[in-house]
Coordinates of C-alpha atoms in Angstrom, one line a residue:
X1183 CA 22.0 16.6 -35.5
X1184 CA 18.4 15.1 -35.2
X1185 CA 19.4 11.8 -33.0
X1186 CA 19.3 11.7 -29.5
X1187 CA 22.4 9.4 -28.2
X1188 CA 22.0 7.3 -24.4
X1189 CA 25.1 5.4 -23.3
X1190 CA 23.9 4.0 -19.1
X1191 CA 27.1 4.2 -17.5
X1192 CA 25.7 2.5 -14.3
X1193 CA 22.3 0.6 -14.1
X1194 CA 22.2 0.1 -17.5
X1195 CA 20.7 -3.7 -17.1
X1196 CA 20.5 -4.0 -13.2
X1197 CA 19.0 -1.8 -10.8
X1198 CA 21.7 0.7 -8.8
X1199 CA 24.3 3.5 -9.5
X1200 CA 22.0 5.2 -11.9
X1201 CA 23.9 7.2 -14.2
X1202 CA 22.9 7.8 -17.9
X1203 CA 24.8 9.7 -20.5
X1204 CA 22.3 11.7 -22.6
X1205 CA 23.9 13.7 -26.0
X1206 CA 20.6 16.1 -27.2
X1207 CA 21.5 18.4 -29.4
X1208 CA 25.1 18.5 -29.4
X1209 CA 25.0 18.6 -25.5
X1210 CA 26.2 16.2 -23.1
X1211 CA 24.0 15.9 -20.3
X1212 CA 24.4 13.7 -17.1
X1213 CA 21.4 12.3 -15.4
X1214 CA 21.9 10.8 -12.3
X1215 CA 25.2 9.6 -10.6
X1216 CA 24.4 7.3 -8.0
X1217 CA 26.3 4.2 -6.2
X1218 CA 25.7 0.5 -6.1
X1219 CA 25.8 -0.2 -2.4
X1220 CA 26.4 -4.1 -3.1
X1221 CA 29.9 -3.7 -4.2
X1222 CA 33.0 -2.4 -2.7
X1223 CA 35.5 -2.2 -5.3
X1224 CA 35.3 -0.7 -9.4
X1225 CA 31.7 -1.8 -9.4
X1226 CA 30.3 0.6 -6.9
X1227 CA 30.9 4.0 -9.2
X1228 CA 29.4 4.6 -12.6
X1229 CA 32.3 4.1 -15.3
X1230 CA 33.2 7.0 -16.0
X1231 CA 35.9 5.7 -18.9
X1232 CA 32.9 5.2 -21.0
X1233 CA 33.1 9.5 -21.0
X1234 CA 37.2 9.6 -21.2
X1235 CA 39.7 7.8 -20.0
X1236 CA 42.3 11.1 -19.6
X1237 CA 42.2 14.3 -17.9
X1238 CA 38.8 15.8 -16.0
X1239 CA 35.0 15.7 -16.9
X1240 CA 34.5 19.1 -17.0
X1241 CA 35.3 19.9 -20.7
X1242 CA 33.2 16.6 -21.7
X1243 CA 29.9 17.5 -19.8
X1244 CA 28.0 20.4 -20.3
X1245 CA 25.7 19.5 -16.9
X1246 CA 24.5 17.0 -14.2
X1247 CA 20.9 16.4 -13.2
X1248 CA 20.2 14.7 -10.5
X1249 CA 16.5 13.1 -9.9
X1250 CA 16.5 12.7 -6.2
X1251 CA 18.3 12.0 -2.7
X1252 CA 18.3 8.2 -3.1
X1253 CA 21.7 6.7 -3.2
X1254 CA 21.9 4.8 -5.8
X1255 CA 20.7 8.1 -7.6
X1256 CA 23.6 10.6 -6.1
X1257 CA 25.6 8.4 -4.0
X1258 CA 29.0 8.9 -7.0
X1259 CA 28.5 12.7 -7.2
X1260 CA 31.5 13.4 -4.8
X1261 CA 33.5 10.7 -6.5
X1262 CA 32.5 12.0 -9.7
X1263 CA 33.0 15.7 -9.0
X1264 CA 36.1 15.9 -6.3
X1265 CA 37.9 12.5 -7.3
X1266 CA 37.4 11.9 -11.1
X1267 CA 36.9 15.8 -11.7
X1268 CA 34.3 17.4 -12.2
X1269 CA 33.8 21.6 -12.2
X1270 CA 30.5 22.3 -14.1
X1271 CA 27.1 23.0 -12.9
X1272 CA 25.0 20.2 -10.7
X1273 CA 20.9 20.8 -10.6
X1274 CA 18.9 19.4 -8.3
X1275 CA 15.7 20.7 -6.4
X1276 CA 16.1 22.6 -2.9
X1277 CA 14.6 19.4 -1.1
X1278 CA 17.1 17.1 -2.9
X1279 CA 20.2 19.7 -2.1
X1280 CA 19.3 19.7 1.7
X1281 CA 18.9 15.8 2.3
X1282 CA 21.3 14.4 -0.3
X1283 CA 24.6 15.2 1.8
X1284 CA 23.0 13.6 4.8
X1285 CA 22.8 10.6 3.2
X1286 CA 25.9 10.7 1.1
X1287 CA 27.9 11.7 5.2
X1288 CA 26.0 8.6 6.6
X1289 CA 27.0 6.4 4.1
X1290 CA 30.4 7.1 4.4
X1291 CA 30.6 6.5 8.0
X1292 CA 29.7 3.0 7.7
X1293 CA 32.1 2.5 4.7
X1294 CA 35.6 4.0 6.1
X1295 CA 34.6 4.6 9.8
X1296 CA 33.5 1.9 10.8
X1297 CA 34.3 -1.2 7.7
X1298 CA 37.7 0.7 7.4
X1299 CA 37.8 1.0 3.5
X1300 CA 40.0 3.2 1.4
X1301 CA 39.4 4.8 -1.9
X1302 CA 36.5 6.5 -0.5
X1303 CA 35.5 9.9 -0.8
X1304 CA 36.0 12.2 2.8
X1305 CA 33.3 14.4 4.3
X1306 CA 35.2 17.4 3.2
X1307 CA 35.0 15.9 -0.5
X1308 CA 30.8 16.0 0.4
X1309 CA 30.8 19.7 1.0
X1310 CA 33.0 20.6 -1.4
X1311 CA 30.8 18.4 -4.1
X1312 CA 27.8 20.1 -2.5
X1313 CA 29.4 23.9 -3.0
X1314 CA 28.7 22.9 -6.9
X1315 CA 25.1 22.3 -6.8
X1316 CA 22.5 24.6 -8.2
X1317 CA 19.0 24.4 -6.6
X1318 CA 16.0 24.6 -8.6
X1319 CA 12.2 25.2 -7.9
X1320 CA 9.6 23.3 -9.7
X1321 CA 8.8 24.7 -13.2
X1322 CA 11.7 27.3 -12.9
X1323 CA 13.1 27.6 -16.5
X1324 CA 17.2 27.5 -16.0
X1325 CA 19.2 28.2 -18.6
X1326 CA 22.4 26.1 -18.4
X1327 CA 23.9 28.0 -21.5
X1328 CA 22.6 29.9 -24.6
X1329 CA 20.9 26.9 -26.4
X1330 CA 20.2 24.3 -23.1
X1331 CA 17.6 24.9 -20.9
X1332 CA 16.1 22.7 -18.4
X1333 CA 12.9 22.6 -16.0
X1334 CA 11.6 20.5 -12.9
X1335 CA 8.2 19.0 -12.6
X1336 CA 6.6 17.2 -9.8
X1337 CA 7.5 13.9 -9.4
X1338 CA 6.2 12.1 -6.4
X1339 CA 8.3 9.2 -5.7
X1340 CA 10.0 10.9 -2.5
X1341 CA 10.3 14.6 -1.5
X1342 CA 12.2 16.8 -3.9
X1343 CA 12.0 14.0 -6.5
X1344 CA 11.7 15.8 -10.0
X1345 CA 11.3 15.0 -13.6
X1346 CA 13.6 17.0 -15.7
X1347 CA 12.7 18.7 -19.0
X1348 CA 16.0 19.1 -21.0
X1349 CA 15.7 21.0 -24.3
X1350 CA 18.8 21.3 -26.7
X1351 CA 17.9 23.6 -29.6
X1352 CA 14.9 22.2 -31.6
X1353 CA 15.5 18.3 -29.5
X1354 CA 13.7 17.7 -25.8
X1355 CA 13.4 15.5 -23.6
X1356 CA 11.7 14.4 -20.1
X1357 CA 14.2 12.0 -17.6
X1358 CA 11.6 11.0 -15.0
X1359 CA 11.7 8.8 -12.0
X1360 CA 10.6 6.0 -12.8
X1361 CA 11.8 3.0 -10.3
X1362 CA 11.0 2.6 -6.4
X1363 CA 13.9 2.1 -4.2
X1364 CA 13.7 1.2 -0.8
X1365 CA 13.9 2.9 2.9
X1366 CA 14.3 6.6 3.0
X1367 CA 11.4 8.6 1.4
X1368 CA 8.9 5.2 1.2
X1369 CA 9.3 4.6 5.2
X1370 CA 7.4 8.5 5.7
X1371 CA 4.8 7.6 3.1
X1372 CA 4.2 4.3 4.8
X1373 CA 4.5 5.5 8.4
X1374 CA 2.2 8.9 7.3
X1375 CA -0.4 6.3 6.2
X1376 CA -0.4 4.1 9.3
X1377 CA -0.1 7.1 11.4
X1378 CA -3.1 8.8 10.0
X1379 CA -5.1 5.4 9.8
X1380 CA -4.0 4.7 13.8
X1381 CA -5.4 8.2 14.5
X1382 CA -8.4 8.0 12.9
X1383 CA -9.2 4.4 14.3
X1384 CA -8.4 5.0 17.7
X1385 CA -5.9 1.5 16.7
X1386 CA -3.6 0.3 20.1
X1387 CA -1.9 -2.5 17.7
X1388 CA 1.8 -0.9 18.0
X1389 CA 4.0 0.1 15.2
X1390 CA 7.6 -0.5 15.2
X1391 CA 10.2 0.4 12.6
X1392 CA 13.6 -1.9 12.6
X1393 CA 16.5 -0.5 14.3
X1394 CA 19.1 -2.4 12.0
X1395 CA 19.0 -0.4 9.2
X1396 CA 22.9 0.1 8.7
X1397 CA 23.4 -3.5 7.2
X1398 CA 25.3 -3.8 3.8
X1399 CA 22.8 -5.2 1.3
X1400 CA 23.1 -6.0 -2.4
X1401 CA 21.1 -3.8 -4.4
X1402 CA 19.8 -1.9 -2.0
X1403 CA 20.5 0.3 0.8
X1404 CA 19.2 1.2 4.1
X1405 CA 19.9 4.6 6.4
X1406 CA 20.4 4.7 10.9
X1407 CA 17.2 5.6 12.9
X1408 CA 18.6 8.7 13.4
X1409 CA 19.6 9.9 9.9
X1410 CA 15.5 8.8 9.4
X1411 CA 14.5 11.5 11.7
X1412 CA 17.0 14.2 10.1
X1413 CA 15.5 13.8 7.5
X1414 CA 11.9 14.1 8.8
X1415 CA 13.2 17.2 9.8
X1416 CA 14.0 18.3 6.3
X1417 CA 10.3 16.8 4.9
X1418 CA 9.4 19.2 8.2
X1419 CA 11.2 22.2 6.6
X1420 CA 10.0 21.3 2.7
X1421 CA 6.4 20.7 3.7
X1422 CA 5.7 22.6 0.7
X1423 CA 7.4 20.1 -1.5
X1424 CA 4.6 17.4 -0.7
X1425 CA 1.5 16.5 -1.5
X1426 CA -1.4 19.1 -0.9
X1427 CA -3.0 16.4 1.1
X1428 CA 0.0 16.6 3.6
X1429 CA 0.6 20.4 3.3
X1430 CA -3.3 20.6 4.2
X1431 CA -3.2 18.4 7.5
X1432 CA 0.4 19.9 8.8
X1433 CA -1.4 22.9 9.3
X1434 CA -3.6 20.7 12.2
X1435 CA -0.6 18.7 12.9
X1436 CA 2.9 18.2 12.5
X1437 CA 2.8 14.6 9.8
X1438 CA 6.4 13.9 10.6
X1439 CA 6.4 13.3 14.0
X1440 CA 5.1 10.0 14.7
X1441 CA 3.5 9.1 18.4
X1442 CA 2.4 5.5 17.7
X1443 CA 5.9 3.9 15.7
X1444 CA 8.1 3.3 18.2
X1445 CA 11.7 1.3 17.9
X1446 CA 12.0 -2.4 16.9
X1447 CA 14.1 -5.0 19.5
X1448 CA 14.4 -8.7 17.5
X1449 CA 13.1 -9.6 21.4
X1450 CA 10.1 -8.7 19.9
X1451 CA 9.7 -11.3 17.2
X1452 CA 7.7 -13.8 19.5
X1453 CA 6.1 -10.9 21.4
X1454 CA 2.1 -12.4 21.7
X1455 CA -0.7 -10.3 19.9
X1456 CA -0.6 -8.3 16.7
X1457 CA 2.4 -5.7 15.7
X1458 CA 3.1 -4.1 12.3
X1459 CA 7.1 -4.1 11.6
X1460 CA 9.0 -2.3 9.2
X1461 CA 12.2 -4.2 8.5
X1462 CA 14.7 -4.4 6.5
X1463 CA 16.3 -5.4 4.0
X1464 CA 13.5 -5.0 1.7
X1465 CA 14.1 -8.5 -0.7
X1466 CA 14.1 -10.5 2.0
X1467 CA 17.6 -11.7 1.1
X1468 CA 19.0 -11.1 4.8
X1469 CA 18.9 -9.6 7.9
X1470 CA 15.4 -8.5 10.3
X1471 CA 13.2 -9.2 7.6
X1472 CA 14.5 -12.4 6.8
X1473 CA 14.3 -13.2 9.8
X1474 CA 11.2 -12.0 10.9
X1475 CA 9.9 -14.1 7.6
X1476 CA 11.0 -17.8 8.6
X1477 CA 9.6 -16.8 11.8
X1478 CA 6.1 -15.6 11.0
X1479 CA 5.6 -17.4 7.3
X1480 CA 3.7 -20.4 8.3
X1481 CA 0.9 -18.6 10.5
X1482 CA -1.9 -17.7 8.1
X1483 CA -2.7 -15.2 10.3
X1484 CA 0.1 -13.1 9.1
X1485 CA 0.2 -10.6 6.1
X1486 CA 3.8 -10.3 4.1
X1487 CA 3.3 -6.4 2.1
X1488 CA 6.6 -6.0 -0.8
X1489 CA 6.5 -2.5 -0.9
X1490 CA 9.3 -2.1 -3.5
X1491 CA 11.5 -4.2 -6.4
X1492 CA 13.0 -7.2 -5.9
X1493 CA 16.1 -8.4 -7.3
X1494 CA 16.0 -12.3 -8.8
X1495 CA 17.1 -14.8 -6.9
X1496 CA 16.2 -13.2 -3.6
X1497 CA 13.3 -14.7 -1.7
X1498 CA 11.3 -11.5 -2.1
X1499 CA 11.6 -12.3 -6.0
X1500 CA 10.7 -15.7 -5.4
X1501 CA 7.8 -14.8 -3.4
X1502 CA 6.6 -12.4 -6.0
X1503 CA 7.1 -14.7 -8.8
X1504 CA 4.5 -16.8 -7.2
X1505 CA 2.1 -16.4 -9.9
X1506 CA 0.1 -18.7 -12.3
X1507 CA 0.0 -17.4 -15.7
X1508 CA 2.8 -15.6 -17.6
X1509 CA 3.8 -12.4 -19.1
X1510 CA 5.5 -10.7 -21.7
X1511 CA 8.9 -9.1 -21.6
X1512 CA 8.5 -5.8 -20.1
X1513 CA 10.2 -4.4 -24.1
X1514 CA 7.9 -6.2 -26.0
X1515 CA 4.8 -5.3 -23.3
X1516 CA 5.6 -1.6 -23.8
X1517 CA 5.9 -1.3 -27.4
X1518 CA 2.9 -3.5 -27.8
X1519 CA 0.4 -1.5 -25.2
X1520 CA 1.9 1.6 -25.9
X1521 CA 3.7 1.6 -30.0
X1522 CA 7.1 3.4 -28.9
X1523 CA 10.5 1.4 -28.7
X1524 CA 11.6 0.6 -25.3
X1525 CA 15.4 0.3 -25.1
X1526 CA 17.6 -1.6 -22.7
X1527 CA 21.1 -0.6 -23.3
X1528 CA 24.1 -2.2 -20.7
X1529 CA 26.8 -0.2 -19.2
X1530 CA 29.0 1.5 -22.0
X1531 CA 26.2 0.4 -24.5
X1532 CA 25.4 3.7 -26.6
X1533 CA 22.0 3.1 -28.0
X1534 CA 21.0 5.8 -30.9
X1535 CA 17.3 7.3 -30.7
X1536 CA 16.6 8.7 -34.3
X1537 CA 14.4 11.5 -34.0
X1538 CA 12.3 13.7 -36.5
X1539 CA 14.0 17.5 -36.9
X1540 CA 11.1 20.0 -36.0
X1541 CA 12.0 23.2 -37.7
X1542 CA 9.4 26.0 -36.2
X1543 CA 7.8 28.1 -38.8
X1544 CA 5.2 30.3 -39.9
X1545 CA 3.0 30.4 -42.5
X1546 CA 1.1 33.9 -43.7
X1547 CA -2.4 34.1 -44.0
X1548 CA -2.1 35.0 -47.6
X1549 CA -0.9 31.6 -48.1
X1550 CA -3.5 30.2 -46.3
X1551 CA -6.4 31.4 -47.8
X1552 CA -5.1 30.6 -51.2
X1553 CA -4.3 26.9 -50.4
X1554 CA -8.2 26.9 -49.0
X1555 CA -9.4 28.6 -52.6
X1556 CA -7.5 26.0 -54.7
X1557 CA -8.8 23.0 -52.3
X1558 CA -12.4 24.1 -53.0
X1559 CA -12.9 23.8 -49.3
X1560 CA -14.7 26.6 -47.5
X1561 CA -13.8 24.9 -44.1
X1562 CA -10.3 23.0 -44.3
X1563 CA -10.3 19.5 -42.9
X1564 CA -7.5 19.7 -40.5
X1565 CA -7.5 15.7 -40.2
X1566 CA -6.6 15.8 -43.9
X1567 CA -2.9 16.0 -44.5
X1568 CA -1.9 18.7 -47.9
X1569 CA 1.2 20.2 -49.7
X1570 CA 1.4 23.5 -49.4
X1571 CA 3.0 25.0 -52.2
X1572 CA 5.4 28.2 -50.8
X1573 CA 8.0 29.9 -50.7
X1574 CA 10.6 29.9 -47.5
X1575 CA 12.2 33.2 -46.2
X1576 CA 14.5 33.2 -43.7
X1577 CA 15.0 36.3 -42.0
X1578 CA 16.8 36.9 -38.7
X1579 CA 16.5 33.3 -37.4
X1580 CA 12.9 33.3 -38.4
X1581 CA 11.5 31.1 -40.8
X1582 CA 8.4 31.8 -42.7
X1583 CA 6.9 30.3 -45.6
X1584 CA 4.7 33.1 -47.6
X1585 CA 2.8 32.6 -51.5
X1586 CA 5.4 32.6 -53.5
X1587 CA 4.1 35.6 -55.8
X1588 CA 4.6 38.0 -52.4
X1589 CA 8.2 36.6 -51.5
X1590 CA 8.7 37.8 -55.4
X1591 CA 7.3 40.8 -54.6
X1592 CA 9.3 41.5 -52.1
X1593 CA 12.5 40.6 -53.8
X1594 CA 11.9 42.6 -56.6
X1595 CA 11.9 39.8 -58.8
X1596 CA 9.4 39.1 -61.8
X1597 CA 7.8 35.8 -61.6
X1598 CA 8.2 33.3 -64.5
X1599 CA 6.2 30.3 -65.0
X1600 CA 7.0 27.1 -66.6
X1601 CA 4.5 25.4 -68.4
X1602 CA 3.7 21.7 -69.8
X1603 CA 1.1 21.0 -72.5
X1604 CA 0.0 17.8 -73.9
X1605 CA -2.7 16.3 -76.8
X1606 CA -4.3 13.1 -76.7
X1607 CA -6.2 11.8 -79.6
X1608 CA -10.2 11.7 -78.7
X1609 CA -12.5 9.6 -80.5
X1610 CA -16.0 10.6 -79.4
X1611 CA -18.7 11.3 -82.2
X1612 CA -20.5 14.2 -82.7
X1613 CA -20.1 18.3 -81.4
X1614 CA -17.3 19.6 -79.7
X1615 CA -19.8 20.9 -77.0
X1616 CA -21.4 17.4 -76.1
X1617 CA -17.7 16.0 -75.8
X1618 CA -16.8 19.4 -73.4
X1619 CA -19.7 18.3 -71.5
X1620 CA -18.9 14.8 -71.1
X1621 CA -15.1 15.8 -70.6
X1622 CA -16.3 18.2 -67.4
X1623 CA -18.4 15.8 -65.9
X1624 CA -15.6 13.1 -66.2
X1625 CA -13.1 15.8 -64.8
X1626 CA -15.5 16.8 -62.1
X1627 CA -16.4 13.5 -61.2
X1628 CA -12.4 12.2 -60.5
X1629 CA -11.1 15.5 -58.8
X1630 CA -14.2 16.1 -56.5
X1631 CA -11.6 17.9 -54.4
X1632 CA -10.4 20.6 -56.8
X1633 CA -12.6 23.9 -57.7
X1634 CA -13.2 23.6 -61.4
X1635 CA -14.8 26.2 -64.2
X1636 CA -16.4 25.6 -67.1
X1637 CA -16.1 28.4 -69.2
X1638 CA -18.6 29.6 -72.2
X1639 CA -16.1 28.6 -74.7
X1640 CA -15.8 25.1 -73.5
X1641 CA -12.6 24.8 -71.9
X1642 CA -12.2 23.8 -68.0
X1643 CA -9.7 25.0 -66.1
X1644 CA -8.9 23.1 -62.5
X1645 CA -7.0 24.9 -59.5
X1646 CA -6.7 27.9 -61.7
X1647 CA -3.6 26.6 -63.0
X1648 CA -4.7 23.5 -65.6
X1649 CA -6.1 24.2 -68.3
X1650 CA -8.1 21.4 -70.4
X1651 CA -9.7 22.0 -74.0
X1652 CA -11.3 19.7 -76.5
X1653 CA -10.4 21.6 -80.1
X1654 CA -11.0 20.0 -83.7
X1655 CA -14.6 19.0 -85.3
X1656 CA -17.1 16.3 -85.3
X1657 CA -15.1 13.8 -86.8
X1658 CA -11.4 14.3 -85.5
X1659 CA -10.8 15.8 -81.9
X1660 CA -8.1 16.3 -80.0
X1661 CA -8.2 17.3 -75.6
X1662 CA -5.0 19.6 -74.9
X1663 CA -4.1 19.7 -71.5
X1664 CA -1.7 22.6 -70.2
X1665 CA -0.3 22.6 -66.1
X1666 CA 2.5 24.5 -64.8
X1667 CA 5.6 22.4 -63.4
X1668 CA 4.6 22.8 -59.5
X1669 CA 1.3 20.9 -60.9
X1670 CA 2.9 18.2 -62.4
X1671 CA 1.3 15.5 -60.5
X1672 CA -2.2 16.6 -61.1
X1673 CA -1.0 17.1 -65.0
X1674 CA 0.5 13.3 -65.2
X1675 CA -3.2 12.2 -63.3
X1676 CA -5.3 13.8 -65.2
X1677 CA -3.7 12.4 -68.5
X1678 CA -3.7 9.0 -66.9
X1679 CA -7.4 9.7 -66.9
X1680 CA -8.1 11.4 -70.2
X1681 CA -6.0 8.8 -72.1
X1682 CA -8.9 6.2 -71.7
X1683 CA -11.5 8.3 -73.5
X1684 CA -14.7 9.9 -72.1
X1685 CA -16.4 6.3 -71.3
X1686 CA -17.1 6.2 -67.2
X1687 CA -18.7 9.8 -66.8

């Protein structure tokens, strides 16, 4: 099996409930299972019909990967695992173990506790989602079974947040994170940049970071002050996890506690002087920021910063959009800047990835140096693509591809050789020797890549394995040309050649 299948079961053409449904290698491999926090009914989970409509997931899923703590990233995993059904293995990185149920135990306080929905998953559903998760370090190779193996790599993006290699057999792969989300993650970047910059410029302008951060949005999602600083406490504990930047100044000061952003009151709005807000939500569709918008727009004097996407039709996309010249599709952009398809299937949509099959092997030495002697090359030109005429053995699942007169050797076997001769007509006055002559220099002159001899008795042999001879007498003369069958298309050229007579040398 050499293609690599993708079937989004949430996100697939909009932005939340990330879940994509990778087969690599005859292995089905979850990445991501988060939530859309705009909906409340069939549309907030991934479809997980699109995998089977009967029984569990277990026997359909081989693993789950899970990028980072956003969400719209994990946000389905107790759904997916206590509800649907779901007993295999869950990776994630130690960060992203720690700060996920958090989120996932906020989350659902707003949306039973206090909103009073049903069909939700309960806090004992979190842990017991949680139990299944496997933590992994950063370039820690785990083997998920006897042919799949994955590894983290550094991602950025917020703490924990990993790439994952995923290799099936001879087929890999790299699931990265690739789109910014909003609140939780990007509010310690910023507020470690404006800290820092405060500190360093002595700045009395004061901070303040919205309160309301519990609102229902579409297509985004927002966390309570106080689930912000448990998770400072977590970027506290994971300091390693960051940047060495930040790992280098915590050992002056702690970067998670902040002295100069302090709480946001919407008293504040028409508060005199300068203030830097954080509000939500983050397309300016709603809520604090909205409202903080209509109130400052107009003054030139203030600055409007979009740290993250935008959905259309929000007046954050609007605002964005405000720009004079157009652009290409973002599909047609990356195949054009960077020549590899870009795909864009919908939910349920399984889009087919065909892939070249890799088969490792090695090559002897022997082998090697013969292929050099026939090119006539002292130095190959490893820019210049060449057959290589072998033989493959197969021994204990290792491949190796040897000159074929030492794989008969080692079989026992007594090589035979199968061999083509030809005669064309020549008509070229005067002594055999003058025609040899003029038949090597047209022969040398057309294969400049091939070693050739010219022997005493005036035949020329090419590769070591053609053999070219001008027989008859002064008046009638004939050029027989002998190859064996693995030569056959130097054999056919050099007839080709040879059949127009010995004008051109």
């Amino acid at each position: 099996m050499t293609d690599i299948k993708v079937t989004p079961l949430g996100a697939g053409q909009d932005v939340g409930r990330s879940c994509i449904l990778v087969t690599v290698g005859g292995k089905n491999i979850m990445l991501d299972c988060g939530m859309h926090m705009g909906f409340n009914d069939e549309r907030r989970f991934p479809d997980f019909t699109y995998i089977t409509r009967e029984g569990t997931l277990t026997e359909h899923l081989d693993c789950v990967i899970i990028t980072h703590f956003h969400l719209d990233h994990c946000g389905a995993l107790p759904y997916m695992s206590e509800m649907v059904g779901f007993d295999g293995p869950i990776y994630m990185t130690h960060p992203t173990k720690a700060i996920c149920p958090i989120l996932l135990e906020d989350y659902r306080k707003i949306t039973v506790e206090r909103r009073g929905e049903t069909n939700f998953f309960t806090s004992e559903m979190i842990k017991s989602c949680m139990k299944k998760v496997i933590a992994v370090n950063l370039h820690q190779t785990v083997h998920v079974d006897l042919d799949l193996e994955i590894k983290a790599y550094y991602a950025g993006h917020v703490l924990g947040a990993a790439m994952f290699y995923v290799k099936s057999g001879q087929q890999s792969l790299v699931y990265t994170v690739l789109i910014p989300v909003f609140a939780l993650g990007r509010a310690q970047e910023l507020c470690i940049l404006l800290e820092t910059y405060w500190d360093r410029m002595n700045l009395k302008v004061p901070i303040y970071f919205s309160l309301g951060l519990t609102e229902k949005a579409s297509n985004s999602y927002f966390i309570s002050f106080s689930v912000l600083h448990n998770a400072n406490h977590y970027y506290k504990l994971f300091i390693t996890w960051t940047s060495q930047k930040i790992k280098k100044t915590f050992v002056q000061r702690n970067m998670f506690e902040f002295k100069h952003i302090k709480p946001f009151d919407r008293a504040f709005i028409d508060n005199p002087g300068a203030m830097v807000v954080f509000a939500t939500p983050g397309m300016l569709h709603a809520g604090l920021s909205l409202q903080i918008f209509r109130k400052w727009a107009s003054n030139e004097n203030n600055m409007l910063i979009m740290p993250g996407y935008c959905v259309a039709g929000t007046v954050g996309h609007k605002v964005l959009s405000g720009v004079k010249r157009l652009e290409f599709e973002k599909q047609v952009k990356i195949q054009q800047e960077f020549g590899i398809d870009c795909f864009k299937p919908a939910n349920g949509e399984t889009t087919v990835i065909r892939t070249i099959h890799n088969v490792p092997l090695d090559i002897s030495v022997n082998l090697l140096k013969r292929e050099a002697s026939l090119s006539g090359l002292s130095v190959p030109d490893p820019k210049r693509l060449r057959i290589l005429n072998g033989a493959l053995v197969i021994k204990a699942n290792k491949s190796q591809l040897v000159d074929p007169a030492q794989a008969m050797r080692e079989l026992g076997l007594k090589q035979h050789q199968l061999r083509f001769t030809s005669t064309i007509s020549l008509d070229d006055d005067g002594p055999i020797s003058d025609s040899a002559d003029k038949l090597y220099q047209k022969i040398k002159n057309k294969l400049k890549d091939y070693p050739i001899h010219y022997s005493s008795d005036g035949s020329i042999t090419i590769a070591d394995t053609v053999l070219v001879k001008v027989s008859g007498d002064e008046e009638t003369k004939d050029i027989a040309v002998s190859w064996l069958h693995q030569d056959e298309e130097l054999g056919s050229y050099l007839l080709k050649i040879l059949e127009s007579g010995l004008e051109g040398t």
